[in-house]
PDB file with one MODEL, atoms N, CA, C and O in Angstrom:
MODEL        1
ATOM      1  N   MET A   1     114.391  64.820 158.577  1.00  0.00           N
ATOM      2  CA  MET A   1     115.663  65.200 158.029  1.00  0.00           C
ATOM      3  C   MET A   1     116.176  66.450 158.751  1.00  0.00           C
ATOM      4  O   MET A   1     115.435  67.417 158.927  1.00  0.00           O
ATOM      5  N   THR A   2     117.424  66.427 159.160  1.00  0.00           N
ATOM      6  CA  THR A   2     118.042  67.574 159.793  1.00  0.00           C
ATOM      7  C   THR A   2     118.483  68.556 158.724  1.00  0.00           C
ATOM      8  O   THR A   2     118.993  68.157 157.677  1.00  0.00           O
ATOM      9  N   ARG A   3     118.288  69.837 158.985  1.00  0.00           N
ATOM     10  CA  ARG A   3     118.696  70.850 158.018  1.00  0.00           C
ATOM     11  C   ARG A   3     119.945  71.564 158.500  1.00  0.00           C
ATOM     12  O   ARG A   3     120.136  71.762 159.700  1.00  0.00           O
ATOM     13  N   LEU A   4     120.775  71.941 157.576  1.00  0.00           N
ATOM     14  CA  LEU A   4     121.986  72.698 157.851  1.00  0.00           C
ATOM     15  C   LEU A   4     121.770  74.107 157.313  1.00  0.00           C
ATOM     16  O   LEU A   4     121.784  74.312 156.100  1.00  0.00           O
ATOM     17  N   PRO A   5     121.566  75.098 158.214  1.00  0.00           N
ATOM     18  CA  PRO A   5     121.401  76.467 157.723  1.00  0.00           C
ATOM     19  C   PRO A   5     122.648  76.881 156.949  1.00  0.00           C
ATOM     20  O   PRO A   5     123.769  76.720 157.432  1.00  0.00           O
ATOM     21  N   SER A   6     122.448  77.408 155.762  1.00  0.00           N
ATOM     22  CA  SER A   6     123.573  77.742 154.898  1.00  0.00           C
ATOM     23  C   SER A   6     123.345  79.065 154.200  1.00  0.00           C
ATOM     24  O   SER A   6     122.209  79.473 153.959  1.00  0.00           O
ATOM     25  N   VAL A   7     124.430  79.719 153.885  1.00  0.00           N
ATOM     26  CA  VAL A   7     124.405  80.907 153.044  1.00  0.00           C
ATOM     27  C   VAL A   7     125.421  80.675 151.946  1.00  0.00           C
ATOM     28  O   VAL A   7     126.575  80.345 152.217  1.00  0.00           O
ATOM     29  N   ILE A   8     124.998  80.847 150.717  1.00  0.00           N
ATOM     30  CA  ILE A   8     125.911  80.720 149.585  1.00  0.00           C
ATOM     31  C   ILE A   8     125.999  82.092 148.938  1.00  0.00           C
ATOM     32  O   ILE A   8     124.989  82.689 148.567  1.00  0.00           O
ATOM     33  N   SER A   9     127.214  82.577 148.811  1.00  0.00           N
ATOM     34  CA  SER A   9     127.396  83.864 148.140  1.00  0.00           C
ATOM     35  C   SER A   9     128.261  83.646 146.920  1.00  0.00           C
ATOM     36  O   SER A   9     129.246  82.908 146.964  1.00  0.00           O
ATOM     37  N   GLY A  10     127.897  84.275 145.859  1.00  0.00           N
ATOM     38  CA  GLY A  10     128.662  84.141 144.630  1.00  0.00           C
ATOM     39  C   GLY A  10     128.585  85.420 143.829  1.00  0.00           C
ATOM     40  O   GLY A  10     127.618  86.176 143.928  1.00  0.00           O
ATOM     41  N   GLY A  11     129.598  85.652 143.046  1.00  0.00           N
ATOM     42  CA  GLY A  11     129.582  86.813 142.174  1.00  0.00           C
ATOM     43  C   GLY A  11     129.836  88.130 142.872  1.00  0.00           C
ATOM     44  O   GLY A  11     129.624  89.190 142.284  1.00  0.00           O
ATOM     45  N   LEU A  12     130.283  88.088 144.107  1.00  0.00           N
ATOM     46  CA  LEU A  12     130.570  89.329 144.812  1.00  0.00           C
ATOM     47  C   LEU A  12     131.911  89.890 144.363  1.00  0.00           C
ATOM     48  O   LEU A  12     132.836  89.145 144.041  1.00  0.00           O
ATOM     49  N   HIS A  13     131.996  91.185 144.346  1.00  0.00           N
ATOM     50  CA  HIS A  13     133.261  91.848 144.032  1.00  0.00           C
ATOM     51  C   HIS A  13     134.307  91.397 145.041  1.00  0.00           C
ATOM     52  O   HIS A  13     133.983  91.176 146.208  1.00  0.00           O
ATOM     53  N   ALA A  14     135.540  91.260 144.618  1.00  0.00           N
ATOM     54  CA  ALA A  14     136.619  90.740 145.473  1.00  0.00           C
ATOM     55  C   ALA A  14     136.747  91.504 146.782  1.00  0.00           C
ATOM     56  O   ALA A  14     137.125  90.913 147.793  1.00  0.00           O
ATOM     57  N   GLN A  15     136.447  92.792 146.797  1.00  0.00           N
ATOM     58  CA  GLN A  15     136.536  93.568 148.036  1.00  0.00           C
ATOM     59  C   GLN A  15     135.316  93.377 148.925  1.00  0.00           C
ATOM     60  O   GLN A  15     135.412  93.539 150.141  1.00  0.00           O
ATOM     61  N   ALA A  16     134.175  93.039 148.346  1.00  0.00           N
ATOM     62  CA  ALA A  16     132.946  92.856 149.121  1.00  0.00           C
ATOM     63  C   ALA A  16     132.858  91.472 149.747  1.00  0.00           C
ATOM     64  O   ALA A  16     132.265  91.303 150.813  1.00  0.00           O
ATOM     65  N   ARG A  17     133.449  90.482 149.085  1.00  0.00           N
ATOM     66  CA  ARG A  17     133.347  89.089 149.534  1.00  0.00           C
ATOM     67  C   ARG A  17     133.853  88.882 150.957  1.00  0.00           C
ATOM     68  O   ARG A  17     133.134  88.291 151.761  1.00  0.00           O
ATOM     69  N   PRO A  18     135.061  89.342 151.310  1.00  0.00           N
ATOM     70  CA  PRO A  18     135.525  89.129 152.691  1.00  0.00           C
ATOM     71  C   PRO A  18     134.635  89.806 153.722  1.00  0.00           C
ATOM     72  O   PRO A  18     134.416  89.262 154.804  1.00  0.00           O
ATOM     73  N   ALA A  19     134.124  90.983 153.398  1.00  0.00           N
ATOM     74  CA  ALA A  19     133.250  91.692 154.339  1.00  0.00           C
ATOM     75  C   ALA A  19     131.965  90.910 154.582  1.00  0.00           C
ATOM     76  O   ALA A  19     131.484  90.831 155.713  1.00  0.00           O
ATOM     77  N   ALA A  20     131.407  90.331 153.515  1.00  0.00           N
ATOM     78  CA  ALA A  20     130.178  89.535 153.664  1.00  0.00           C
ATOM     79  C   ALA A  20     130.437  88.302 154.515  1.00  0.00           C
ATOM     80  O   ALA A  20     129.631  87.960 155.380  1.00  0.00           O
ATOM     81  N   ALA A  21     131.561  87.632 154.273  1.00  0.00           N
ATOM     82  CA  ALA A  21     131.897  86.446 155.072  1.00  0.00           C
ATOM     83  C   ALA A  21     132.143  86.817 156.521  1.00  0.00           C
ATOM     84  O   ALA A  21     131.681  86.113 157.419  1.00  0.00           O
ATOM     85  N   GLU A  22     132.854  87.898 156.771  1.00  0.00           N
ATOM     86  CA  GLU A  22     133.118  88.327 158.140  1.00  0.00           C
ATOM     87  C   GLU A  22     131.828  88.629 158.883  1.00  0.00           C
ATOM     88  O   GLU A  22     131.691  88.289 160.058  1.00  0.00           O
ATOM     89  N   GLU A  23     130.889  89.262 158.209  1.00  0.00           N
ATOM     90  CA  GLU A  23     129.608  89.571 158.848  1.00  0.00           C
ATOM     91  C   GLU A  23     128.871  88.285 159.233  1.00  0.00           C
ATOM     92  O   GLU A  23     128.331  88.182 160.334  1.00  0.00           O
ATOM     93  N   GLN A  24     128.852  87.312 158.331  1.00  0.00           N
ATOM     94  CA  GLN A  24     128.192  86.044 158.635  1.00  0.00           C
ATOM     95  C   GLN A  24     128.869  85.332 159.798  1.00  0.00           C
ATOM     96  O   GLN A  24     128.192  84.825 160.692  1.00  0.00           O
ATOM     97  N   LEU A  25     130.195  85.291 159.796  1.00  0.00           N
ATOM     98  CA  LEU A  25     130.926  84.601 160.859  1.00  0.00           C
ATOM     99  C   LEU A  25     130.743  85.294 162.205  1.00  0.00           C
ATOM    100  O   LEU A  25     130.731  84.633 163.243  1.00  0.00           O
ATOM    101  N   ALA A  26     130.600  86.609 162.198  1.00  0.00           N
ATOM    102  CA  ALA A  26     130.426  87.357 163.439  1.00  0.00           C
ATOM    103  C   ALA A  26     129.024  87.215 164.010  1.00  0.00           C
ATOM    104  O   ALA A  26     128.834  87.352 165.218  1.00  0.00           O
ATOM    105  N   THR A  27     128.035  86.943 163.158  1.00  0.00           N
ATOM    106  CA  THR A  27     126.649  86.917 163.624  1.00  0.00           C
ATOM    107  C   THR A  27     126.063  85.514 163.784  1.00  0.00           C
ATOM    108  O   THR A  27     125.009  85.358 164.401  1.00  0.00           O
ATOM    109  N   VAL A  28     126.721  84.501 163.242  1.00  0.00           N
ATOM    110  CA  VAL A  28     126.197  83.135 163.323  1.00  0.00           C
ATOM    111  C   VAL A  28     127.112  82.296 164.206  1.00  0.00           C
ATOM    112  O   VAL A  28     128.195  81.900 163.774  1.00  0.00           O
ATOM    113  N   PRO A  29     126.686  82.019 165.447  1.00  0.00           N
ATOM    114  CA  PRO A  29     127.531  81.211 166.340  1.00  0.00           C
ATOM    115  C   PRO A  29     127.855  79.858 165.719  1.00  0.00           C
ATOM    116  O   PRO A  29     126.961  79.160 165.240  1.00  0.00           O
ATOM    117  N   GLY A  30     129.131  79.488 165.728  1.00  0.00           N
ATOM    118  CA  GLY A  30     129.550  78.206 165.177  1.00  0.00           C
ATOM    119  C   GLY A  30     129.620  78.181 163.662  1.00  0.00           C
ATOM    120  O   GLY A  30     129.849  77.125 163.072  1.00  0.00           O
ATOM    121  N   GLY A  31     129.428  79.322 163.025  1.00  0.00           N
ATOM    122  CA  GLY A  31     129.430  79.379 161.571  1.00  0.00           C
ATOM    123  C   GLY A  31     130.816  79.161 160.982  1.00  0.00           C
ATOM    124  O   GLY A  31     131.829  79.436 161.625  1.00  0.00           O
ATOM    125  N   VAL A  32     130.842  78.675 159.778  1.00  0.00           N
ATOM    126  CA  VAL A  32     132.091  78.503 159.036  1.00  0.00           C
ATOM    127  C   VAL A  32     131.899  79.062 157.637  1.00  0.00           C
ATOM    128  O   VAL A  32     130.785  79.107 157.114  1.00  0.00           O
ATOM    129  N   ALA A  33     133.005  79.487 157.045  1.00  0.00           N
ATOM    130  CA  ALA A  33     133.001  79.957 155.664  1.00  0.00           C
ATOM    131  C   ALA A  33     133.908  79.042 154.858  1.00  0.00           C
ATOM    132  O   ALA A  33     135.038  78.763 155.258  1.00  0.00           O
ATOM    133  N   LEU A  34     133.414  78.584 153.735  1.00  0.00           N
ATOM    134  CA  LEU A  34     134.190  77.735 152.837  1.00  0.00           C
ATOM    135  C   LEU A  34     134.356  78.508 151.528  1.00  0.00           C
ATOM    136  O   LEU A  34     133.382  78.762 150.818  1.00  0.00           O
ATOM    137  N   HIS A  35     135.584  78.872 151.221  1.00  0.00           N
ATOM    138  CA  HIS A  35     135.864  79.672 150.028  1.00  0.00           C
ATOM    139  C   HIS A  35     136.650  78.839 149.022  1.00  0.00           C
ATOM    140  O   HIS A  35     137.626  78.174 149.370  1.00  0.00           O
ATOM    141  N   HIS A  36     136.212  78.887 147.788  1.00  0.00           N
ATOM    142  CA  HIS A  36     136.931  78.221 146.705  1.00  0.00           C
ATOM    143  C   HIS A  36     137.550  79.298 145.829  1.00  0.00           C
ATOM    144  O   HIS A  36     136.860  79.936 145.034  1.00  0.00           O
ATOM    145  N   GLY A  37     138.845  79.494 145.976  1.00  0.00           N
ATOM    146  CA  GLY A  37     139.564  80.464 145.163  1.00  0.00           C
ATOM    147  C   GLY A  37     139.843  79.887 143.793  1.00  0.00           C
ATOM    148  O   GLY A  37     140.410  78.801 143.668  1.00  0.00           O
ATOM    149  N   LEU A  38     139.446  80.612 142.772  1.00  0.00           N
ATOM    150  CA  LEU A  38     139.567  80.112 141.409  1.00  0.00           C
ATOM    151  C   LEU A  38     140.645  80.831 140.608  1.00  0.00           C
ATOM    152  O   LEU A  38     140.687  80.716 139.383  1.00  0.00           O
ATOM    153  N   SER A  39     141.506  81.564 141.283  1.00  0.00           N
ATOM    154  CA  SER A  39     142.539  82.300 140.557  1.00  0.00           C
ATOM    155  C   SER A  39     143.507  81.378 139.828  1.00  0.00           C
ATOM    156  O   SER A  39     144.194  81.814 138.904  1.00  0.00           O
ATOM    157  N   THR A  40     143.573  80.112 140.226  1.00  0.00           N
ATOM    158  CA  THR A  40     144.455  79.145 139.562  1.00  0.00           C
ATOM    159  C   THR A  40     143.670  78.141 138.712  1.00  0.00           C
ATOM    160  O   THR A  40     144.210  77.109 138.313  1.00  0.00           O
ATOM    161  N   ALA A  41     142.413  78.439 138.438  1.00  0.00           N
ATOM    162  CA  ALA A  41     141.561  77.507 137.685  1.00  0.00           C
ATOM    163  C   ALA A  41     142.109  77.221 136.292  1.00  0.00           C
ATOM    164  O   ALA A  41     141.980  76.100 135.799  1.00  0.00           O
ATOM    165  N   ALA A  42     142.711  78.203 135.657  1.00  0.00           N
ATOM    166  CA  ALA A  42     143.267  77.979 134.313  1.00  0.00           C
ATOM    167  C   ALA A  42     144.376  76.931 134.328  1.00  0.00           C
ATOM    168  O   ALA A  42     144.647  76.291 133.312  1.00  0.00           O
ATOM    169  N   GLN A  43     145.013  76.760 135.481  1.00  0.00           N
ATOM    170  CA  GLN A  43     146.056  75.743 135.630  1.00  0.00           C
ATOM    171  C   GLN A  43     145.479  74.410 136.121  1.00  0.00           C
ATOM    172  O   GLN A  43     146.221  73.455 136.348  1.00  0.00           O
ATOM    173  N   GLY A  44     144.138  74.351 136.285  1.00  0.00           N
ATOM    174  CA  GLY A  44     143.488  73.108 136.669  1.00  0.00           C
ATOM    175  C   GLY A  44     143.374  72.878 138.165  1.00  0.00           C
ATOM    176  O   GLY A  44     143.177  71.745 138.604  1.00  0.00           O
ATOM    177  N   THR A  45     143.494  73.938 138.952  1.00  0.00           N
ATOM    178  CA  THR A  45     143.366  73.785 140.404  1.00  0.00           C
ATOM    179  C   THR A  45     142.443  74.858 140.977  1.00  0.00           C
ATOM    180  O   THR A  45     142.162  75.874 140.342  1.00  0.00           O
ATOM    181  N   ALA A  46     141.984  74.597 142.196  1.00  0.00           N
ATOM    182  CA  ALA A  46     141.235  75.566 142.994  1.00  0.00           C
ATOM    183  C   ALA A  46     141.779  75.475 144.413  1.00  0.00           C
ATOM    184  O   ALA A  46     142.206  74.406 144.850  1.00  0.00           O
ATOM    185  N   VAL A  47     141.764  76.583 145.126  1.00  0.00           N
ATOM    186  CA  VAL A  47     142.252  76.607 146.503  1.00  0.00           C
ATOM    187  C   VAL A  47     141.052  76.720 147.433  1.00  0.00           C
ATOM    188  O   VAL A  47     140.308  77.700 147.385  1.00  0.00           O
ATOM    189  N   ARG A  48     140.870  75.713 148.276  1.00  0.00           N
ATOM    190  CA  ARG A  48     139.759  75.713 149.222  1.00  0.00           C
ATOM    191  C   ARG A  48     140.272  76.155 150.589  1.00  0.00           C
ATOM    192  O   ARG A  48     141.250  75.612 151.103  1.00  0.00           O
ATOM    193  N   THR A  49     139.596  77.156 151.175  1.00  0.00           N
ATOM    194  CA  THR A  49     139.940  77.635 152.505  1.00  0.00           C
ATOM    195  C   THR A  49     138.702  77.560 153.389  1.00  0.00           C
ATOM    196  O   THR A  49     137.648  78.091 153.039  1.00  0.00           O
ATOM    197  N   LEU A  50     138.832  76.916 154.508  1.00  0.00           N
ATOM    198  CA  LEU A  50     137.753  76.783 155.486  1.00  0.00           C
ATOM    199  C   LEU A  50     138.133  77.596 156.710  1.00  0.00           C
ATOM    200  O   LEU A  50     139.223  77.426 157.256  1.00  0.00           O
ATOM    201  N   ARG A  51     137.236  78.485 157.148  1.00  0.00           N
ATOM    202  CA  ARG A  51     137.556  79.289 158.326  1.00  0.00           C
ATOM    203  C   ARG A  51     136.323  79.545 159.156  1.00  0.00           C
ATOM    204  O   ARG A  51     135.189  79.405 158.699  1.00  0.00           O
ATOM    205  N   ASP A  52     136.583  79.926 160.395  1.00  0.00           N
ATOM    206  CA  ASP A  52     135.511  80.341 161.283  1.00  0.00           C
ATOM    207  C   ASP A  52     135.880  81.717 161.835  1.00  0.00           C
ATOM    208  O   ASP A  52     136.799  82.363 161.332  1.00  0.00           O
ATOM    209  N   ALA A  53     135.164  82.165 162.866  1.00  0.00           N
ATOM    210  CA  ALA A  53     135.399  83.500 163.417  1.00  0.00           C
ATOM    211  C   ALA A  53     136.799  83.649 164.019  1.00  0.00           C
ATOM    212  O   ALA A  53     137.274  84.771 164.197  1.00  0.00           O
ATOM    213  N   THR A  54     137.459  82.543 164.333  1.00  0.00           N
ATOM    214  CA  THR A  54     138.794  82.623 164.939  1.00  0.00           C
ATOM    215  C   THR A  54     139.901  82.643 163.901  1.00  0.00           C
ATOM    216  O   THR A  54     141.035  82.991 164.228  1.00  0.00           O
ATOM    217  N   GLY A  55     139.605  82.279 162.657  1.00  0.00           N
ATOM    218  CA  GLY A  55     140.615  82.291 161.607  1.00  0.00           C
ATOM    219  C   GLY A  55     140.535  81.070 160.715  1.00  0.00           C
ATOM    220  O   GLY A  55     139.531  80.358 160.705  1.00  0.00           O
ATOM    221  N   VAL A  56     141.599  80.831 159.967  1.00  0.00           N
ATOM    222  CA  VAL A  56     141.654  79.729 158.996  1.00  0.00           C
ATOM    223  C   VAL A  56     141.768  78.387 159.721  1.00  0.00           C
ATOM    224  O   VAL A  56     142.616  78.210 160.595  1.00  0.00           O
ATOM    225  N   LEU A  57     140.905  77.452 159.344  1.00  0.00           N
ATOM    226  CA  LEU A  57     140.920  76.100 159.913  1.00  0.00           C
ATOM    227  C   LEU A  57     141.672  75.130 159.011  1.00  0.00           C
ATOM    228  O   LEU A  57     142.338  74.213 159.493  1.00  0.00           O
ATOM    229  N   ALA A  58     141.564  75.334 157.703  1.00  0.00           N
ATOM    230  CA  ALA A  58     142.231  74.440 156.744  1.00  0.00           C
ATOM    231  C   ALA A  58     142.310  75.121 155.397  1.00  0.00           C
ATOM    232  O   ALA A  58     141.430  75.897 155.025  1.00  0.00           O
ATOM    233  N   THR A  59     143.375  74.824 154.668  1.00  0.00           N
ATOM    234  CA  THR A  59     143.538  75.292 153.290  1.00  0.00           C
ATOM    235  C   THR A  59     144.115  74.144 152.484  1.00  0.00           C
ATOM    236  O   THR A  59     145.029  73.455 152.937  1.00  0.00           O
ATOM    237  N   LYS A  60     143.578  73.940 151.285  1.00  0.00           N
ATOM    238  CA  LYS A  60     144.066  72.865 150.446  1.00  0.00           C
ATOM    239  C   LYS A  60     143.909  73.239 148.976  1.00  0.00           C
ATOM    240  O   LYS A  60     142.914  73.849 148.585  1.00  0.00           O
ATOM    241  N   VAL A  61     144.892  72.871 148.170  1.00  0.00           N
ATOM    242  CA  VAL A  61     144.811  73.052 146.729  1.00  0.00           C
ATOM    243  C   VAL A  61     144.220  71.772 146.145  1.00  0.00           C
ATOM    244  O   VAL A  61     144.705  70.674 146.416  1.00  0.00           O
ATOM    245  N   HIS A  62     143.177  71.924 145.348  1.00  0.00           N
ATOM    246  CA  HIS A  62     142.502  70.782 144.735  1.00  0.00           C
ATOM    247  C   HIS A  62     142.744  70.771 143.243  1.00  0.00           C
ATOM    248  O   HIS A  62     142.598  71.794 142.574  1.00  0.00           O
ATOM    249  N   ALA A  63     143.113  69.620 142.722  1.00  0.00           N
ATOM    250  CA  ALA A  63     143.258  69.444 141.275  1.00  0.00           C
ATOM    251  C   ALA A  63     141.888  69.232 140.657  1.00  0.00           C
ATOM    252  O   ALA A  63     140.959  68.800 141.339  1.00  0.00           O
ATOM    253  N   ALA A  64     141.755  69.528 139.391  1.00  0.00           N
ATOM    254  CA  ALA A  64     140.493  69.324 138.686  1.00  0.00           C
ATOM    255  C   ALA A  64     140.025  67.888 138.859  1.00  0.00           C
ATOM    256  O   ALA A  64     140.800  66.951 138.670  1.00  0.00           O
ATOM    257  N   GLY A  65     138.751  67.712 139.221  1.00  0.00           N
ATOM    258  CA  GLY A  65     138.169  66.389 139.387  1.00  0.00           C
ATOM    259  C   GLY A  65     138.324  65.795 140.772  1.00  0.00           C
ATOM    260  O   GLY A  65     137.700  64.777 141.070  1.00  0.00           O
ATOM    261  N   GLU A  66     139.129  66.390 141.619  1.00  0.00           N
ATOM    262  CA  GLU A  66     139.320  65.890 142.978  1.00  0.00           C
ATOM    263  C   GLU A  66     138.137  66.316 143.849  1.00  0.00           C
ATOM    264  O   GLU A  66     137.662  67.444 143.719  1.00  0.00           O
ATOM    265  N   PRO A  67     137.651  65.439 144.735  1.00  0.00           N
ATOM    266  CA  PRO A  67     136.543  65.822 145.620  1.00  0.00           C
ATOM    267  C   PRO A  67     136.946  67.010 146.496  1.00  0.00           C
ATOM    268  O   PRO A  67     137.976  66.974 147.169  1.00  0.00           O
ATOM    269  N   VAL A  68     136.128  68.057 146.480  1.00  0.00           N
ATOM    270  CA  VAL A  68     136.499  69.263 147.230  1.00  0.00           C
ATOM    271  C   VAL A  68     136.253  69.157 148.728  1.00  0.00           C
ATOM    272  O   VAL A  68     136.785  69.966 149.489  1.00  0.00           O
ATOM    273  N   LEU A  69     135.467  68.193 149.173  1.00  0.00           N
ATOM    274  CA  LEU A  69     135.232  68.048 150.604  1.00  0.00           C
ATOM    275  C   LEU A  69     136.257  67.156 151.274  1.00  0.00           C
ATOM    276  O   LEU A  69     136.301  67.073 152.501  1.00  0.00           O
ATOM    277  N   GLU A  70     137.077  66.492 150.486  1.00  0.00           N
ATOM    278  CA  GLU A  70     138.123  65.641 151.043  1.00  0.00           C
ATOM    279  C   GLU A  70     139.100  66.504 151.833  1.00  0.00           C
ATOM    280  O   GLU A  70     139.496  67.573 151.369  1.00  0.00           O
ATOM    281  N   GLY A  71     139.485  66.058 153.004  1.00  0.00           N
ATOM    282  CA  GLY A  71     140.468  66.791 153.787  1.00  0.00           C
ATOM    283  C   GLY A  71     139.875  67.768 154.789  1.00  0.00           C
ATOM    284  O   GLY A  71     140.616  68.507 155.437  1.00  0.00           O
ATOM    285  N   LEU A  72     138.548  67.789 154.931  1.00  0.00           N
ATOM    286  CA  LEU A  72     137.970  68.645 155.956  1.00  0.00           C
ATOM    287  C   LEU A  72     138.416  68.181 157.336  1.00  0.00           C
ATOM    288  O   LEU A  72     138.619  66.986 157.547  1.00  0.00           O
ATOM    289  N   PRO A  73     138.574  69.111 158.282  1.00  0.00           N
ATOM    290  CA  PRO A  73     138.915  68.680 159.643  1.00  0.00           C
ATOM    291  C   PRO A  73     137.877  67.695 160.177  1.00  0.00           C
ATOM    292  O   PRO A  73     136.693  67.816 159.862  1.00  0.00           O
ATOM    293  N   ARG A  74     138.301  66.734 160.972  1.00  0.00           N
ATOM    294  CA  ARG A  74     137.417  65.674 161.486  1.00  0.00           C
ATOM    295  C   ARG A  74     136.228  66.253 162.249  1.00  0.00           C
ATOM    296  O   ARG A  74     135.183  65.607 162.329  1.00  0.00           O
ATOM    297  N   ALA A  75     136.360  67.442 162.805  1.00  0.00           N
ATOM    298  CA  ALA A  75     135.257  68.053 163.553  1.00  0.00           C
ATOM    299  C   ALA A  75     134.035  68.283 162.669  1.00  0.00           C
ATOM    300  O   ALA A  75     132.929  68.457 163.180  1.00  0.00           O
ATOM    301  N   PHE A  76     134.219  68.286 161.354  1.00  0.00           N
ATOM    302  CA  PHE A  76     133.117  68.545 160.452  1.00  0.00           C
ATOM    303  C   PHE A  76     132.458  67.275 159.927  1.00  0.00           C
ATOM    304  O   PHE A  76     131.544  67.354 159.106  1.00  0.00           O
ATOM    305  N   ASP A  77     132.902  66.114 160.381  1.00  0.00           N
ATOM    306  CA  ASP A  77     132.304  64.850 159.952  1.00  0.00           C
ATOM    307  C   ASP A  77     130.781  64.824 160.100  1.00  0.00           C
ATOM    308  O   ASP A  77     130.101  64.346 159.192  1.00  0.00           O
ATOM    309  N   PRO A  78     130.214  65.324 161.218  1.00  0.00           N
ATOM    310  CA  PRO A  78     128.764  65.276 161.350  1.00  0.00           C
ATOM    311  C   PRO A  78     128.028  66.105 160.292  1.00  0.00           C
ATOM    312  O   PRO A  78     126.841  65.878 160.056  1.00  0.00           O
ATOM    313  N   LEU A  79     128.697  67.046 159.664  1.00  0.00           N
ATOM    314  CA  LEU A  79     128.053  67.869 158.647  1.00  0.00           C
ATOM    315  C   LEU A  79     127.973  67.179 157.289  1.00  0.00           C
ATOM    316  O   LEU A  79     127.104  67.515 156.485  1.00  0.00           O
ATOM    317  N   LEU A  80     128.845  66.236 157.020  1.00  0.00           N
ATOM    318  CA  LEU A  80     128.925  65.643 155.694  1.00  0.00           C
ATOM    319  C   LEU A  80     127.595  65.041 155.216  1.00  0.00           C
ATOM    320  O   LEU A  80     127.222  65.258 154.064  1.00  0.00           O
ATOM    321  N   PRO A  81     126.866  64.291 156.064  1.00  0.00           N
ATOM    322  CA  PRO A  81     125.585  63.769 155.586  1.00  0.00           C
ATOM    323  C   PRO A  81     124.585  64.884 155.255  1.00  0.00           C
ATOM    324  O   PRO A  81     123.747  64.727 154.367  1.00  0.00           O
ATOM    325  N   LEU A  82     124.675  65.999 155.967  1.00  0.00           N
ATOM    326  CA  LEU A  82     123.772  67.107 155.702  1.00  0.00           C
ATOM    327  C   LEU A  82     124.077  67.788 154.372  1.00  0.00           C
ATOM    328  O   LEU A  82     123.212  68.419 153.765  1.00  0.00           O
ATOM    329  N   LEU A  83     125.327  67.647 153.934  1.00  0.00           N
ATOM    330  CA  LEU A  83     125.737  68.216 152.660  1.00  0.00           C
ATOM    331  C   LEU A  83     125.532  67.222 151.520  1.00  0.00           C
ATOM    332  O   LEU A  83     125.852  67.520 150.369  1.00  0.00           O
ATOM    333  N   GLY A  84     124.996  66.036 151.840  1.00  0.00           N
ATOM    334  CA  GLY A  84     124.747  65.026 150.825  1.00  0.00           C
ATOM    335  C   GLY A  84     125.977  64.252 150.422  1.00  0.00           C
ATOM    336  O   GLY A  84     126.041  63.692 149.328  1.00  0.00           O
ATOM    337  N   VAL A  85     126.966  64.220 151.320  1.00  0.00           N
ATOM    338  CA  VAL A  85     128.230  63.526 151.017  1.00  0.00           C
ATOM    339  C   VAL A  85     128.197  62.148 151.626  1.00  0.00           C
ATOM    340  O   VAL A  85     129.159  61.392 151.493  1.00  0.00           O
TER     341      VAL A  85
ENDMDL
END
């Protein structure tokens, strides 16, 4: 089985979160950060942003119950089986 090195961060203060992601993106070649913004969760949505060291690759608003991996750029297709999708 192929492994996908991953870092999951949660519960970080809003000011610390971007710094942690930037550090990971700067030190891990080919790394990506997937952020789920929950500021609109009370309205039944979440905002997913995928980025790498060069900037934002994709942003999408997801309704409650919608698959969050839907809409990833095609370049990430090889990762989907590693994520159990």
